[in-house]
Coordinates of C-alpha atoms in Angstrom, one line a residue:
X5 CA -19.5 3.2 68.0
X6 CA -20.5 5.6 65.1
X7 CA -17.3 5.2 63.8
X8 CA -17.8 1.4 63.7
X9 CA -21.2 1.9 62.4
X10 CA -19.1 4.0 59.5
X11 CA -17.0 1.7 58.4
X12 CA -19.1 -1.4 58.1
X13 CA -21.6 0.7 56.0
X14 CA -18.5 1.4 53.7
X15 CA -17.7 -2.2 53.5
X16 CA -21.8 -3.0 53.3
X17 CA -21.4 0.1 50.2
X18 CA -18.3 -1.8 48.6
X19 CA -20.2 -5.3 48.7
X20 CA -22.8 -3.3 46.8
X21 CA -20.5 -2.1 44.0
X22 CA -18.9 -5.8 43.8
X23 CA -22.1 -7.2 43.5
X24 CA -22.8 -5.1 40.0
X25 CA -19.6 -6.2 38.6
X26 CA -19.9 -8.7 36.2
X27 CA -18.6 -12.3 37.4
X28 CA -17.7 -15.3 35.9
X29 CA -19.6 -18.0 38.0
X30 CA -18.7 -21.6 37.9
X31 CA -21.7 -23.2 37.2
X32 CA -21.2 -21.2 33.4
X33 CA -17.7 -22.9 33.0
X34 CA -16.6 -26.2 32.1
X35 CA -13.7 -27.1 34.8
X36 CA -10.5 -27.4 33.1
X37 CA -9.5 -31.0 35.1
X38 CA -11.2 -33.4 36.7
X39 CA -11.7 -32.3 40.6
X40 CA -9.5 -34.8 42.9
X41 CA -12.1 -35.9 45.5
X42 CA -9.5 -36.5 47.9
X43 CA -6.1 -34.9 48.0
X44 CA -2.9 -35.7 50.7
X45 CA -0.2 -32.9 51.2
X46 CA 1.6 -33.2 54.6
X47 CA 4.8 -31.1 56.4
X48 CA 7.6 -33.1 58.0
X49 CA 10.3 -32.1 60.0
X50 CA 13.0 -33.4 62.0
X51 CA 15.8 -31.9 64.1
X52 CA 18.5 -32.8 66.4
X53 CA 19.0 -29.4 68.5
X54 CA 21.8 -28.4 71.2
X55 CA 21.6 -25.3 73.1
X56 CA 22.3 -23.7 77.1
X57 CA 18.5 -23.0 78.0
X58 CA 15.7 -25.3 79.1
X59 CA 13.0 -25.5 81.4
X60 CA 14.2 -26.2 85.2
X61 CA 10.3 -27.6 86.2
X62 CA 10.9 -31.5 85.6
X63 CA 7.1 -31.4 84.5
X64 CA 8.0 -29.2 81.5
X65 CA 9.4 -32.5 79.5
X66 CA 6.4 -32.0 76.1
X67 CA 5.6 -28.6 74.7
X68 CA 7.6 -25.6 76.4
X69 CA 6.0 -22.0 75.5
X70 CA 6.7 -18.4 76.5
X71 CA 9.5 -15.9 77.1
X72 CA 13.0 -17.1 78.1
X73 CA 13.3 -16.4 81.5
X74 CA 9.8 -16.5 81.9
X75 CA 7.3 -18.3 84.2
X76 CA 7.2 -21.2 81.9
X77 CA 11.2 -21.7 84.1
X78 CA 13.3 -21.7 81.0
X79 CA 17.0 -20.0 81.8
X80 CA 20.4 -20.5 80.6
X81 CA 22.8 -22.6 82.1
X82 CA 27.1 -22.2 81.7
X83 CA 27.7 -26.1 82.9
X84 CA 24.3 -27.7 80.9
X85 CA 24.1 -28.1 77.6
X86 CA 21.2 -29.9 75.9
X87 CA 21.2 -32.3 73.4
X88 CA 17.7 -33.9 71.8
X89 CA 16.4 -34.7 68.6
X90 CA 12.4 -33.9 67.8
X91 CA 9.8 -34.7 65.1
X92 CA 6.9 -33.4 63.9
X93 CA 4.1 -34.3 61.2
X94 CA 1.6 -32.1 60.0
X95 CA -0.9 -34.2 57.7
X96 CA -3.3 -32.7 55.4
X97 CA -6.5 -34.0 54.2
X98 CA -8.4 -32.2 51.7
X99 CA -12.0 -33.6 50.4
X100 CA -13.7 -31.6 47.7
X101 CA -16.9 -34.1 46.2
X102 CA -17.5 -33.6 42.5
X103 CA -21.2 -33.4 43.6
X104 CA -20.3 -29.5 44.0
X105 CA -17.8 -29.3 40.9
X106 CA -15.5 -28.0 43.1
X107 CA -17.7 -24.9 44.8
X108 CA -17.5 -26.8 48.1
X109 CA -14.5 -28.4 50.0
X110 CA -13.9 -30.0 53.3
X111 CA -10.1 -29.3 54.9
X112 CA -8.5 -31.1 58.1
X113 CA -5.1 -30.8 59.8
X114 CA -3.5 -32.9 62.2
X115 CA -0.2 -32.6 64.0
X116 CA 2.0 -35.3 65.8
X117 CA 5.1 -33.9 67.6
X118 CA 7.1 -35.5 69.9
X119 CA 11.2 -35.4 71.1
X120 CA 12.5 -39.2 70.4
X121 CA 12.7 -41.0 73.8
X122 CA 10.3 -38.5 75.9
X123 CA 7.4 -41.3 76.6
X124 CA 4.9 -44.1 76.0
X125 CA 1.9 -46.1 76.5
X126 CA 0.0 -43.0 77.3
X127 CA -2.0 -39.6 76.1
X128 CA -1.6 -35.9 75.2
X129 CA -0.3 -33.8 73.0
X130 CA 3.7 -33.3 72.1
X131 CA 4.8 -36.8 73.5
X132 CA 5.0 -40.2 72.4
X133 CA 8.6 -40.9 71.1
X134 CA 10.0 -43.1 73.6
X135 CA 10.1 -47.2 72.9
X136 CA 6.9 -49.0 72.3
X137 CA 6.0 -45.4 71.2
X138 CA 2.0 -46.7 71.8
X139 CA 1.5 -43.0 72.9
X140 CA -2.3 -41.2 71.7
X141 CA -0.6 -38.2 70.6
X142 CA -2.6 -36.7 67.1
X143 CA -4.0 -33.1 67.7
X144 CA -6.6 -31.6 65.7
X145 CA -5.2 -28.3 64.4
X146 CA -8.2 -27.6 61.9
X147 CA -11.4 -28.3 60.9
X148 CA -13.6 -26.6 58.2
X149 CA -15.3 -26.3 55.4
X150 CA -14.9 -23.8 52.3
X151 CA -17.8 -22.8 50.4
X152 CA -17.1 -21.0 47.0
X153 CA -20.4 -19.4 45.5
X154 CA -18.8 -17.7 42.2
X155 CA -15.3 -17.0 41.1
X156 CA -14.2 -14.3 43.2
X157 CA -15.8 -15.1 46.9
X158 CA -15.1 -17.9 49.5
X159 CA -16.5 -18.3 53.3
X160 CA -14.3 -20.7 55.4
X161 CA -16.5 -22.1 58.2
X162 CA -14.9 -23.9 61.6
X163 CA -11.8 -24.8 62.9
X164 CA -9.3 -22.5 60.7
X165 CA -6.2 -20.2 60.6
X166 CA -6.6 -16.9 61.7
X167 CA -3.6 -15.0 60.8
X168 CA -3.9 -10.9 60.3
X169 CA -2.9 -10.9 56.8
X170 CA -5.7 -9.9 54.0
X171 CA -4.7 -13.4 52.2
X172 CA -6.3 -16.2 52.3
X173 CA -4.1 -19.0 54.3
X174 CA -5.0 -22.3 52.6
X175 CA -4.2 -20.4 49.2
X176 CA -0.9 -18.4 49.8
X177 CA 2.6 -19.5 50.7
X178 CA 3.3 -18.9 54.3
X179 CA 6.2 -17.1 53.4
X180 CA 4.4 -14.1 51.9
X181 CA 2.0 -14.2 55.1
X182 CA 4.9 -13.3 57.1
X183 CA 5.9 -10.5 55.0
X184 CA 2.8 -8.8 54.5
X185 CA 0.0 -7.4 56.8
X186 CA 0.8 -7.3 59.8
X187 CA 3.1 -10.6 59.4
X188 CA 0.9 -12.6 61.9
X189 CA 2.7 -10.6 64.8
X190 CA -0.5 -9.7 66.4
X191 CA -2.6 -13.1 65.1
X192 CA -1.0 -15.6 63.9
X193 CA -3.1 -19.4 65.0
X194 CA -5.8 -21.1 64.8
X195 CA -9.3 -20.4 65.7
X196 CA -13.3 -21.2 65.6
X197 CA -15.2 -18.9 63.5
X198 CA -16.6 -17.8 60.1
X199 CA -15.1 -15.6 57.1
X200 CA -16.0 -14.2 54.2
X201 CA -13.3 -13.1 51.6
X202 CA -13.5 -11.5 47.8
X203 CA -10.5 -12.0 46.3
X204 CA -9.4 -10.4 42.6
X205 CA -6.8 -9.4 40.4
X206 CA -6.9 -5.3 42.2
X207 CA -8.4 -6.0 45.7
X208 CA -8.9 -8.0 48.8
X209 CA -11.5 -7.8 51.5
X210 CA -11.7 -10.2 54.4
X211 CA -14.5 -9.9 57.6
X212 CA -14.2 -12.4 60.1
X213 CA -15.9 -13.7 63.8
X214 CA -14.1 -15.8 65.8
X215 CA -15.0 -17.2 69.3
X216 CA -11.9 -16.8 71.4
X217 CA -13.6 -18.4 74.4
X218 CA -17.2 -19.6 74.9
X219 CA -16.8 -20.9 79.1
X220 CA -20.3 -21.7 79.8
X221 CA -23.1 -21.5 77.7
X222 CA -25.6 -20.1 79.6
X223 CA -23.4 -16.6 81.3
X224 CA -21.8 -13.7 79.0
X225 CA -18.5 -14.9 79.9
X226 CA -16.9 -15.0 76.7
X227 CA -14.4 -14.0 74.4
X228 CA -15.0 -12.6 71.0
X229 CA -13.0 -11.1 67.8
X230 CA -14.5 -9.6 64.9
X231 CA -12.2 -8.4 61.9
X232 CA -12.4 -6.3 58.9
X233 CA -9.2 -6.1 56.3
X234 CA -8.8 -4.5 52.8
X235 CA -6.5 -4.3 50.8
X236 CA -5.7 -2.6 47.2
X237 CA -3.4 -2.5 44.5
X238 CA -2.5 0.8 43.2
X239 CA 0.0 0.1 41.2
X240 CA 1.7 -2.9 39.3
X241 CA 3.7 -2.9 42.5
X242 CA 2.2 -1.2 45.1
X243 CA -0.5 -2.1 47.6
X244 CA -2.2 -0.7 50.6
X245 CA -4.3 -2.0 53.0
X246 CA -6.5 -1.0 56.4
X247 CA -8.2 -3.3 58.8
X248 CA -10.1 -2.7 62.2
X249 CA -10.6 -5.9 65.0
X250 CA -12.6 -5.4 68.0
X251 CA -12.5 -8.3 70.7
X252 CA -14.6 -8.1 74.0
X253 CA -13.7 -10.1 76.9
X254 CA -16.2 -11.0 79.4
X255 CA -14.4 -14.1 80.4
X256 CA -13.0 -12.4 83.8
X257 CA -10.2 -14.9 83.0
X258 CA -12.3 -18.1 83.1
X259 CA -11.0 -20.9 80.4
X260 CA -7.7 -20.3 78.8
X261 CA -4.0 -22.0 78.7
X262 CA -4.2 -25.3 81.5
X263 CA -3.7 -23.1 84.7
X264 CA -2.7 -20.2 83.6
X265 CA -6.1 -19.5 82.4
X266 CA -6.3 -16.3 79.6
X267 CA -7.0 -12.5 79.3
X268 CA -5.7 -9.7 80.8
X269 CA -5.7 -10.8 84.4
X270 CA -4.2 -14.2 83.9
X271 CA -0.3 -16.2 84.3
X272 CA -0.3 -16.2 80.7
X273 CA 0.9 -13.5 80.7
X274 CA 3.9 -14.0 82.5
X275 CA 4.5 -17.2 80.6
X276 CA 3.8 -15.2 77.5
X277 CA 6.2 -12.5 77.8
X278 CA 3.0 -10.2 77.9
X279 CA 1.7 -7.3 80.1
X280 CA 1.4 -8.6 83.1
X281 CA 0.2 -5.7 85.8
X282 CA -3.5 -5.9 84.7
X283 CA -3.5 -7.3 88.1
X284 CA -7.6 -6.6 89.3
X285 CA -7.2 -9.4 92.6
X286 CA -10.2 -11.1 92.3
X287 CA -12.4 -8.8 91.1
X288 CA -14.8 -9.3 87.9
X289 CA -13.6 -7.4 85.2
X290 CA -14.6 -6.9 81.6
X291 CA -12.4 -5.3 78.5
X292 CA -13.2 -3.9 75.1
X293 CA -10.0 -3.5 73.3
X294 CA -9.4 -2.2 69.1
X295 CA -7.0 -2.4 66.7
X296 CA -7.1 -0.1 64.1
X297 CA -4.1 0.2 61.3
X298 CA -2.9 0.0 58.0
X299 CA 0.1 -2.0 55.9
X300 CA 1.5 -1.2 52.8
X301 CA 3.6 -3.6 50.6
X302 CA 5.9 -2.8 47.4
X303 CA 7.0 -5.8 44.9
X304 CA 6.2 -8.5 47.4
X305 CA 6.9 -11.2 45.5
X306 CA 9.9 -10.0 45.3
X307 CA 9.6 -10.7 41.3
X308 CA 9.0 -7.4 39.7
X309 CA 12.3 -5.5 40.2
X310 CA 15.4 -5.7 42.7
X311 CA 13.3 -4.1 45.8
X312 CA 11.0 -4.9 47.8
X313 CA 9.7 -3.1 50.7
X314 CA 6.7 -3.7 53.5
X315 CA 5.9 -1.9 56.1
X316 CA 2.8 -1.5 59.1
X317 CA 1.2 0.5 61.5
X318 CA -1.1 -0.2 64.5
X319 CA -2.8 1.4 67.2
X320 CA -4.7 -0.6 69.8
X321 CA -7.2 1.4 72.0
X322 CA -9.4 0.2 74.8
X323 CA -10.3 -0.2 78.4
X324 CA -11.0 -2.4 81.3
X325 CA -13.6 -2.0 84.0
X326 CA -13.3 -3.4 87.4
X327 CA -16.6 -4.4 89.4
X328 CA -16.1 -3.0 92.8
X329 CA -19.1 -2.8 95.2
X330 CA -22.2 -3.6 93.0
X331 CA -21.3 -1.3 90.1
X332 CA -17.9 -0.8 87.1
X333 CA -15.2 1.6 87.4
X334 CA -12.1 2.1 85.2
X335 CA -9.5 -0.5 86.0
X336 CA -7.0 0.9 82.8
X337 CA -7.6 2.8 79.6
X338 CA -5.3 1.0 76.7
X339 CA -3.5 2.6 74.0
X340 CA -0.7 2.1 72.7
X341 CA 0.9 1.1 69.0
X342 CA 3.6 -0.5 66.7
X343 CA 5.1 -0.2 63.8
X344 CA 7.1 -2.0 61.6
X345 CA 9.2 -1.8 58.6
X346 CA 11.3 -4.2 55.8
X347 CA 13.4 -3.3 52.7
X348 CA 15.3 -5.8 50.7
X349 CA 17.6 -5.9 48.0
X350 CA 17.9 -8.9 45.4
X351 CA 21.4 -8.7 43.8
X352 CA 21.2 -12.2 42.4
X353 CA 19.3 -14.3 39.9
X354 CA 17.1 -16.0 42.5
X355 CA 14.9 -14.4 45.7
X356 CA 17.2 -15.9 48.2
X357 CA 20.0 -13.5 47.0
X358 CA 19.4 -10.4 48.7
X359 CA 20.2 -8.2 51.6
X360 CA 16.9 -7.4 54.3
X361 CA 16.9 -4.5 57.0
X362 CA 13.7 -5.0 59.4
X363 CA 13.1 -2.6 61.9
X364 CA 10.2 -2.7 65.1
X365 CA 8.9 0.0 67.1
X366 CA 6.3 -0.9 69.8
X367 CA 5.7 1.5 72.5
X368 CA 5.7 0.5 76.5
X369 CA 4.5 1.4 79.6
X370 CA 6.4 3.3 82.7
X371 CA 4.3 3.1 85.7
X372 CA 2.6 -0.4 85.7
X373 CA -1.0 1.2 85.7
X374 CA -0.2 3.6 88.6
X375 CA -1.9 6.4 86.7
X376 CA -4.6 3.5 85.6
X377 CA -3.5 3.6 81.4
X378 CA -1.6 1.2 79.7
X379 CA 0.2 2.9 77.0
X380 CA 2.0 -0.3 75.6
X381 CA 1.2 -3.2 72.8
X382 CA -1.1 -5.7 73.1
X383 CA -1.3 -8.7 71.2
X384 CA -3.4 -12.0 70.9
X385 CA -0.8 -13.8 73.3
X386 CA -2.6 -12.4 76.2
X387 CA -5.3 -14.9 75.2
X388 CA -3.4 -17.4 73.5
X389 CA 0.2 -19.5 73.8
X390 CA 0.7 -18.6 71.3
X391 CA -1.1 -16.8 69.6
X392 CA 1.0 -13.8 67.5
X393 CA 4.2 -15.1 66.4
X394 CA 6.5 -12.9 65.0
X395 CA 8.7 -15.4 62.7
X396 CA 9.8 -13.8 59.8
X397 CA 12.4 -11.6 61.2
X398 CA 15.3 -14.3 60.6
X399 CA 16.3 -13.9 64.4
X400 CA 16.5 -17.2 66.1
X401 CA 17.0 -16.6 69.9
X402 CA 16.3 -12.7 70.2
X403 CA 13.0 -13.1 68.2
X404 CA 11.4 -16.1 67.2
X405 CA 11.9 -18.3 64.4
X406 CA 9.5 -21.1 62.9
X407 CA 12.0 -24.3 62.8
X408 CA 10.4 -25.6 66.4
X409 CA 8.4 -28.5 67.3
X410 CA 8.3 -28.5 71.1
X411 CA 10.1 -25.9 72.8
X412 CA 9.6 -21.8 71.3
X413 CA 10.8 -19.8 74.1
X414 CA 13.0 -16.4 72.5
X415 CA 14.2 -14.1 74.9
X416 CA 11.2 -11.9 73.1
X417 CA 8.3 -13.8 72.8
X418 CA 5.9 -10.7 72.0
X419 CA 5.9 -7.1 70.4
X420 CA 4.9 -6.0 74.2
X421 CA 8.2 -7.0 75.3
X422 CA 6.4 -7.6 78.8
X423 CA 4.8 -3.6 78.4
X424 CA 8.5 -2.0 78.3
X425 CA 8.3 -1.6 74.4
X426 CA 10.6 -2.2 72.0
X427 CA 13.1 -0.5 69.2
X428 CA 15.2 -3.1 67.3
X429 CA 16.1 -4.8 64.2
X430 CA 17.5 -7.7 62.2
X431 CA 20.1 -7.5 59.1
X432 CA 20.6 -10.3 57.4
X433 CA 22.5 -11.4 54.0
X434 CA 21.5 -14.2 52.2
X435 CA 23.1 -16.1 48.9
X436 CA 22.3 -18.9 46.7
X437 CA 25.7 -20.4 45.9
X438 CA 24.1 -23.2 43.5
X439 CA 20.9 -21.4 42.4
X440 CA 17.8 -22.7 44.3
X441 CA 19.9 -25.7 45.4
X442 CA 22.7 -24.5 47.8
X443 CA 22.3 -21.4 49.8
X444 CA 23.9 -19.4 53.2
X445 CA 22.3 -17.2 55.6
X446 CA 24.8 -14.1 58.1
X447 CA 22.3 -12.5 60.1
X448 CA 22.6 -9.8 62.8
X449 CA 19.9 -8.9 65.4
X450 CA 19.4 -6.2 68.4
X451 CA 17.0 -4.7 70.7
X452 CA 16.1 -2.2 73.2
X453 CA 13.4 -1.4 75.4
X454 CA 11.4 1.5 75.1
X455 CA 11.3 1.7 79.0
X456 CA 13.9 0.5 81.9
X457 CA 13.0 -2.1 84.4
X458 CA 13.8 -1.5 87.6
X459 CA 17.1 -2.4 89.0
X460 CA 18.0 -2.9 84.7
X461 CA 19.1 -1.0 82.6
X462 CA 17.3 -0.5 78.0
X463 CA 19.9 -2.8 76.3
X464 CA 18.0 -6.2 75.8
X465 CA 20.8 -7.7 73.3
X466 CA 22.9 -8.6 70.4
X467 CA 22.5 -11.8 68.3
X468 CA 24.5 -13.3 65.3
X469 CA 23.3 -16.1 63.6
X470 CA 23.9 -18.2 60.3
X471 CA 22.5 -20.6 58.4
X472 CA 23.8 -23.0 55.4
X473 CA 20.6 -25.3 53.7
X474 CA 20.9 -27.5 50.7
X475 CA 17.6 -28.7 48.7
X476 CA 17.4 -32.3 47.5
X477 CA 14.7 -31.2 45.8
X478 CA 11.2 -29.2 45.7
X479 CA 10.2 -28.4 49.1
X480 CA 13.0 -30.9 50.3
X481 CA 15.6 -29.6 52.1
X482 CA 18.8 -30.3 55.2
X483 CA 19.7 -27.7 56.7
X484 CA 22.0 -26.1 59.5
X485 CA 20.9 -23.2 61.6
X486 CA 23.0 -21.3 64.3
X487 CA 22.6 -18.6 66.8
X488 CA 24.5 -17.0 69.9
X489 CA 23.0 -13.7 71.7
X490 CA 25.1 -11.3 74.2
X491 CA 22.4 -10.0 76.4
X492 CA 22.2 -6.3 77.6
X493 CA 21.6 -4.6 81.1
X494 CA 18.0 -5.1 81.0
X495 CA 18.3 -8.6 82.3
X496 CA 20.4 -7.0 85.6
X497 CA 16.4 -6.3 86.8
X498 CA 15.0 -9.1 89.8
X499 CA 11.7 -8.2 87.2
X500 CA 13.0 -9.7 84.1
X501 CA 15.4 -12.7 84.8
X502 CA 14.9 -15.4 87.5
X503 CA 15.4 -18.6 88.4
X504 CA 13.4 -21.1 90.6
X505 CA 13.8 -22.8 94.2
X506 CA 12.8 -26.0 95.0
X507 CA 9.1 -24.5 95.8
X508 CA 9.1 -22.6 93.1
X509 CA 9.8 -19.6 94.2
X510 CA 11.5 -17.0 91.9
X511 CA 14.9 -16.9 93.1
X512 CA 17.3 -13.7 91.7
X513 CA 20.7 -14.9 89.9
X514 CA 21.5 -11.5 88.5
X515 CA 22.1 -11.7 84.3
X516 CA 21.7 -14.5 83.2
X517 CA 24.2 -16.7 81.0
X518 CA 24.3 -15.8 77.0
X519 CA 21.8 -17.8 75.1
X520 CA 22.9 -19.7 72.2
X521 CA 21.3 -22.8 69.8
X522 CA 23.1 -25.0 67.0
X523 CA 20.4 -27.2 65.5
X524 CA 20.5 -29.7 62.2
X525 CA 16.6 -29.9 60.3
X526 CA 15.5 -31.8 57.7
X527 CA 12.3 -30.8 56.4
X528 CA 9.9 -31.8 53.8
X529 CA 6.8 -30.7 52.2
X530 CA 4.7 -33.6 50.7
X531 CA 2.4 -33.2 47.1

């Protein structure tokens, strides 16, 4: 707690210091334009997909989440082969009333997803594309408001992105947020809260609340996350950063995912792809878990000179008490960490030619809590699904990849790697054969657990993918996408690959059938 105490008075003491610089506020300046009241931008997709894995529950026909092989029943098949085509829209209102001259601004997302032919005349999310269509399908992704007192600081109230970057996410391409930081593999979705950011040409600082969970209003059965990042340039091309988040869960569960509920004692995690032997019965419990880290980025624009190189560290500490007979004892201390690293070469006359090595560390668990410590990763898709996605890696079935509208299930779904850990990699090699027109993707991916199920052996896989995408224009783009994985020993373990009876029982097959996924997108980002 004194160390807490510590570092918010160094924030509170760097506030101060900002405060004395002089700042150019904007009710001094003329604006340069008129403000647009109302502005449109939307994201459109569409994609006909074929591949040997899919859900064997019959219910599973909208949104499919979570680890393949998980409990969300997604497994590979050697006789089926699927064949679908899905759409997605992601409108984008912006409303900023000249009555503020542009210090004040209301944003709102929406998303419609659906796979052609699924259903109609009828309601919920990630459905609606069958004929007649008639099908209340919109989902709310954000809501809030941005309030910009002077030049340099803005607080972003409501529904918003959280993602664990020290950028602001409605003012940075996505791409850069999965590069830098820690490359939204911890956070990365949306949440209810309040930020405030200060944003210049040498620093940025970002402190953050976000209720997780609120259950009901009268009990302390909630879930909370606070955040503190900074970041600073030390050079023309270097920056480093630190951040601290602190989350308390008093929830015991409650709330969550449908009926998988959330936390540490919850299915999610099992549909997840998370640690899953927080298992307490049906006693209360309560967690306080940290994160405490650092992140470091060199030329990430990538515009500077040929290299460019990012990196991470994080350590999450905790623990969990267990109520047992009227009073708390330990259930599990937590600690465990990651790291991660990229370097890329640019050989070419645009940032798409370049080579890119990325390498993940993330350190596991070998006694499921027998000697009551979890020594592994844990990330926000213990309360989320999902809620850190680790997309920028350019794997598409070993890791996961952002071209998805209903159905995101890679073989590993979260740095945890289920609380084995994880060592692995991607190398990938990409070329612009008509400069930002025409370009082609070779990538190669692999991992290994840190620890060895039982019954399995550390060798979670191999994958090679490719990818060829042509742009009709800016932010318009058709594109192919490829992928086939050999999978290693650790999916010999009865722990990490099933399949399910018709009770839905986990039934044992032994390894599974190689994964693989061939799907044609067109895509478009609307102005």
């Amino acid at each position: 707690m004194k160390k807490l105490c510590l570092l918010f008075g160094f924030i509170h003491l760097a506030l101060s210091l900002h405060a004395q610089e002089p700042k150019k506020i904007f009710e001094d300046d003329l604006p340069k334009e008129e403000v647009k009241q109302l502005q449109f931008y939307a994201f459109y997709i569409n994609q006909a997909v074929s591949s040997n894995f899919y859900p064997e529950n019959v219910f599973m026909k909208g949104q499919v989440i979570g680890r393949l092989f998980g409990d969300n029943t997604t497994r590979t098949s050697n006789e089926d082969v699927t064949m679908y085509v899905e759409q997605r829209l992601i409108p984008f209102f912006i409303y900023q009333p000249k009555l503020f001259n542009g210090r004040a601004l209301l944003r709102a997302s929406f998303e419609i997803d659906y796979t052609w032919g699924d259903a109609s005349y009828g309601a919920g999310g990630n459905l609606g594309g069958a004929i007649a269509a008639d099908f209340v399908n919109i989902q709310t992704q954000n809501i809030e408001l941005e309030l910009i007192p002077n030049a340099y600081w803005k607080v972003n109230l409501g529904l918003m992105r959280m993602f664990d970057t020290p950028y602001n996410p409605y003012r940075t391409f996505f791409d850069k947020m999965l590069q830098t930081g820690y490359r939204l593999s911890y956070w990365g979705t949306d949440a209810v809260g309040v930020t405030a950011r200060r944003d210049d040409d040498i620093s940025n600082l970002k402190l953050g609340f976000y209720q997780l969970y609120e259950n009901n209003i009268e009990e302390k059965d909630d879930v909370y996350l606070t955040e503190a990042h900074y970041q600073q340039k030390i050079t023309p091309k270097w920056k480093l950063g630190t951040s601290l988040y602190y989350l308390s869960d008093r929830s015991n569960g409650e709330g969550g995912v449908s009926i998988y509920a959330q936390g540490l004692n919850s299915k999610l995690n099992g549909y997840n792809g998370t640690f899953r032997f927080f298992d307490f019965g049906t006693r209360e419990y309560k967690a306080d878990i940290a994160w405490v880290g650092g992140y470091f980025s060199r030329n990430e624009d990538f515009m500077m000179d040929r290299w460019q190189w990012t990196g991470f560290f994080n350590y999450n500490l905790g623990v969990a008490q267990v109520g047992q007979e009227g009073e708390w004892v330990k259930g599990a201390d937590i600690a465990g960490f990651s790291a991660n690293t990229r370097l890329a070469y640019r050989f070419g006359q645009t940032i798409n030619d370049h080579f890119s090595v990325d390498a993940i560390f993330a350190s596991g668990d070998d006694n499921a809590l027998e000697d009551k410590r979890y020594s592994g990763v844990i990330t926000g898709n213990t309360w989320g699904a999902p809620a850190g996605i680790f997309i920028g890696t350019g794997s598409y079935l070993l890791f996961p990849h952002g071209n998805v509208v209903n159905r995101f299930t890679p073989v590993v779904a979260d740095m945890s790697n289920m609380g084995y850990g994880l060592v692995g990699g991607t190398l990938k090699a990409s070329k612009d054969f008509i400069p930002n027109k025409l370009n082609a993707k070779l990538g190669l991916a692999h991992a290994n657990s840190i620890v060895a199920p039982q019954g399995g052996g550390k060798v979670i896989g191999t994958e090679v993918n490719t990818a060829l995408s042509y742009n009709f224009g800016p932010f318009m783009s058709l594109e192919f996408h490829a992928a086939y994985m050999n999978l290693g020993n650790f999916y010999e373990s009865n722990d990490d690959t099933y399949s399910f009876d018709i009770n839905g029982t986990a039934v044992s097959e032994g390894r599974p059938e190689n994964p693989w996924t061939a799907f044609l997108v067109y895509k478009w980002l609307m102005f």
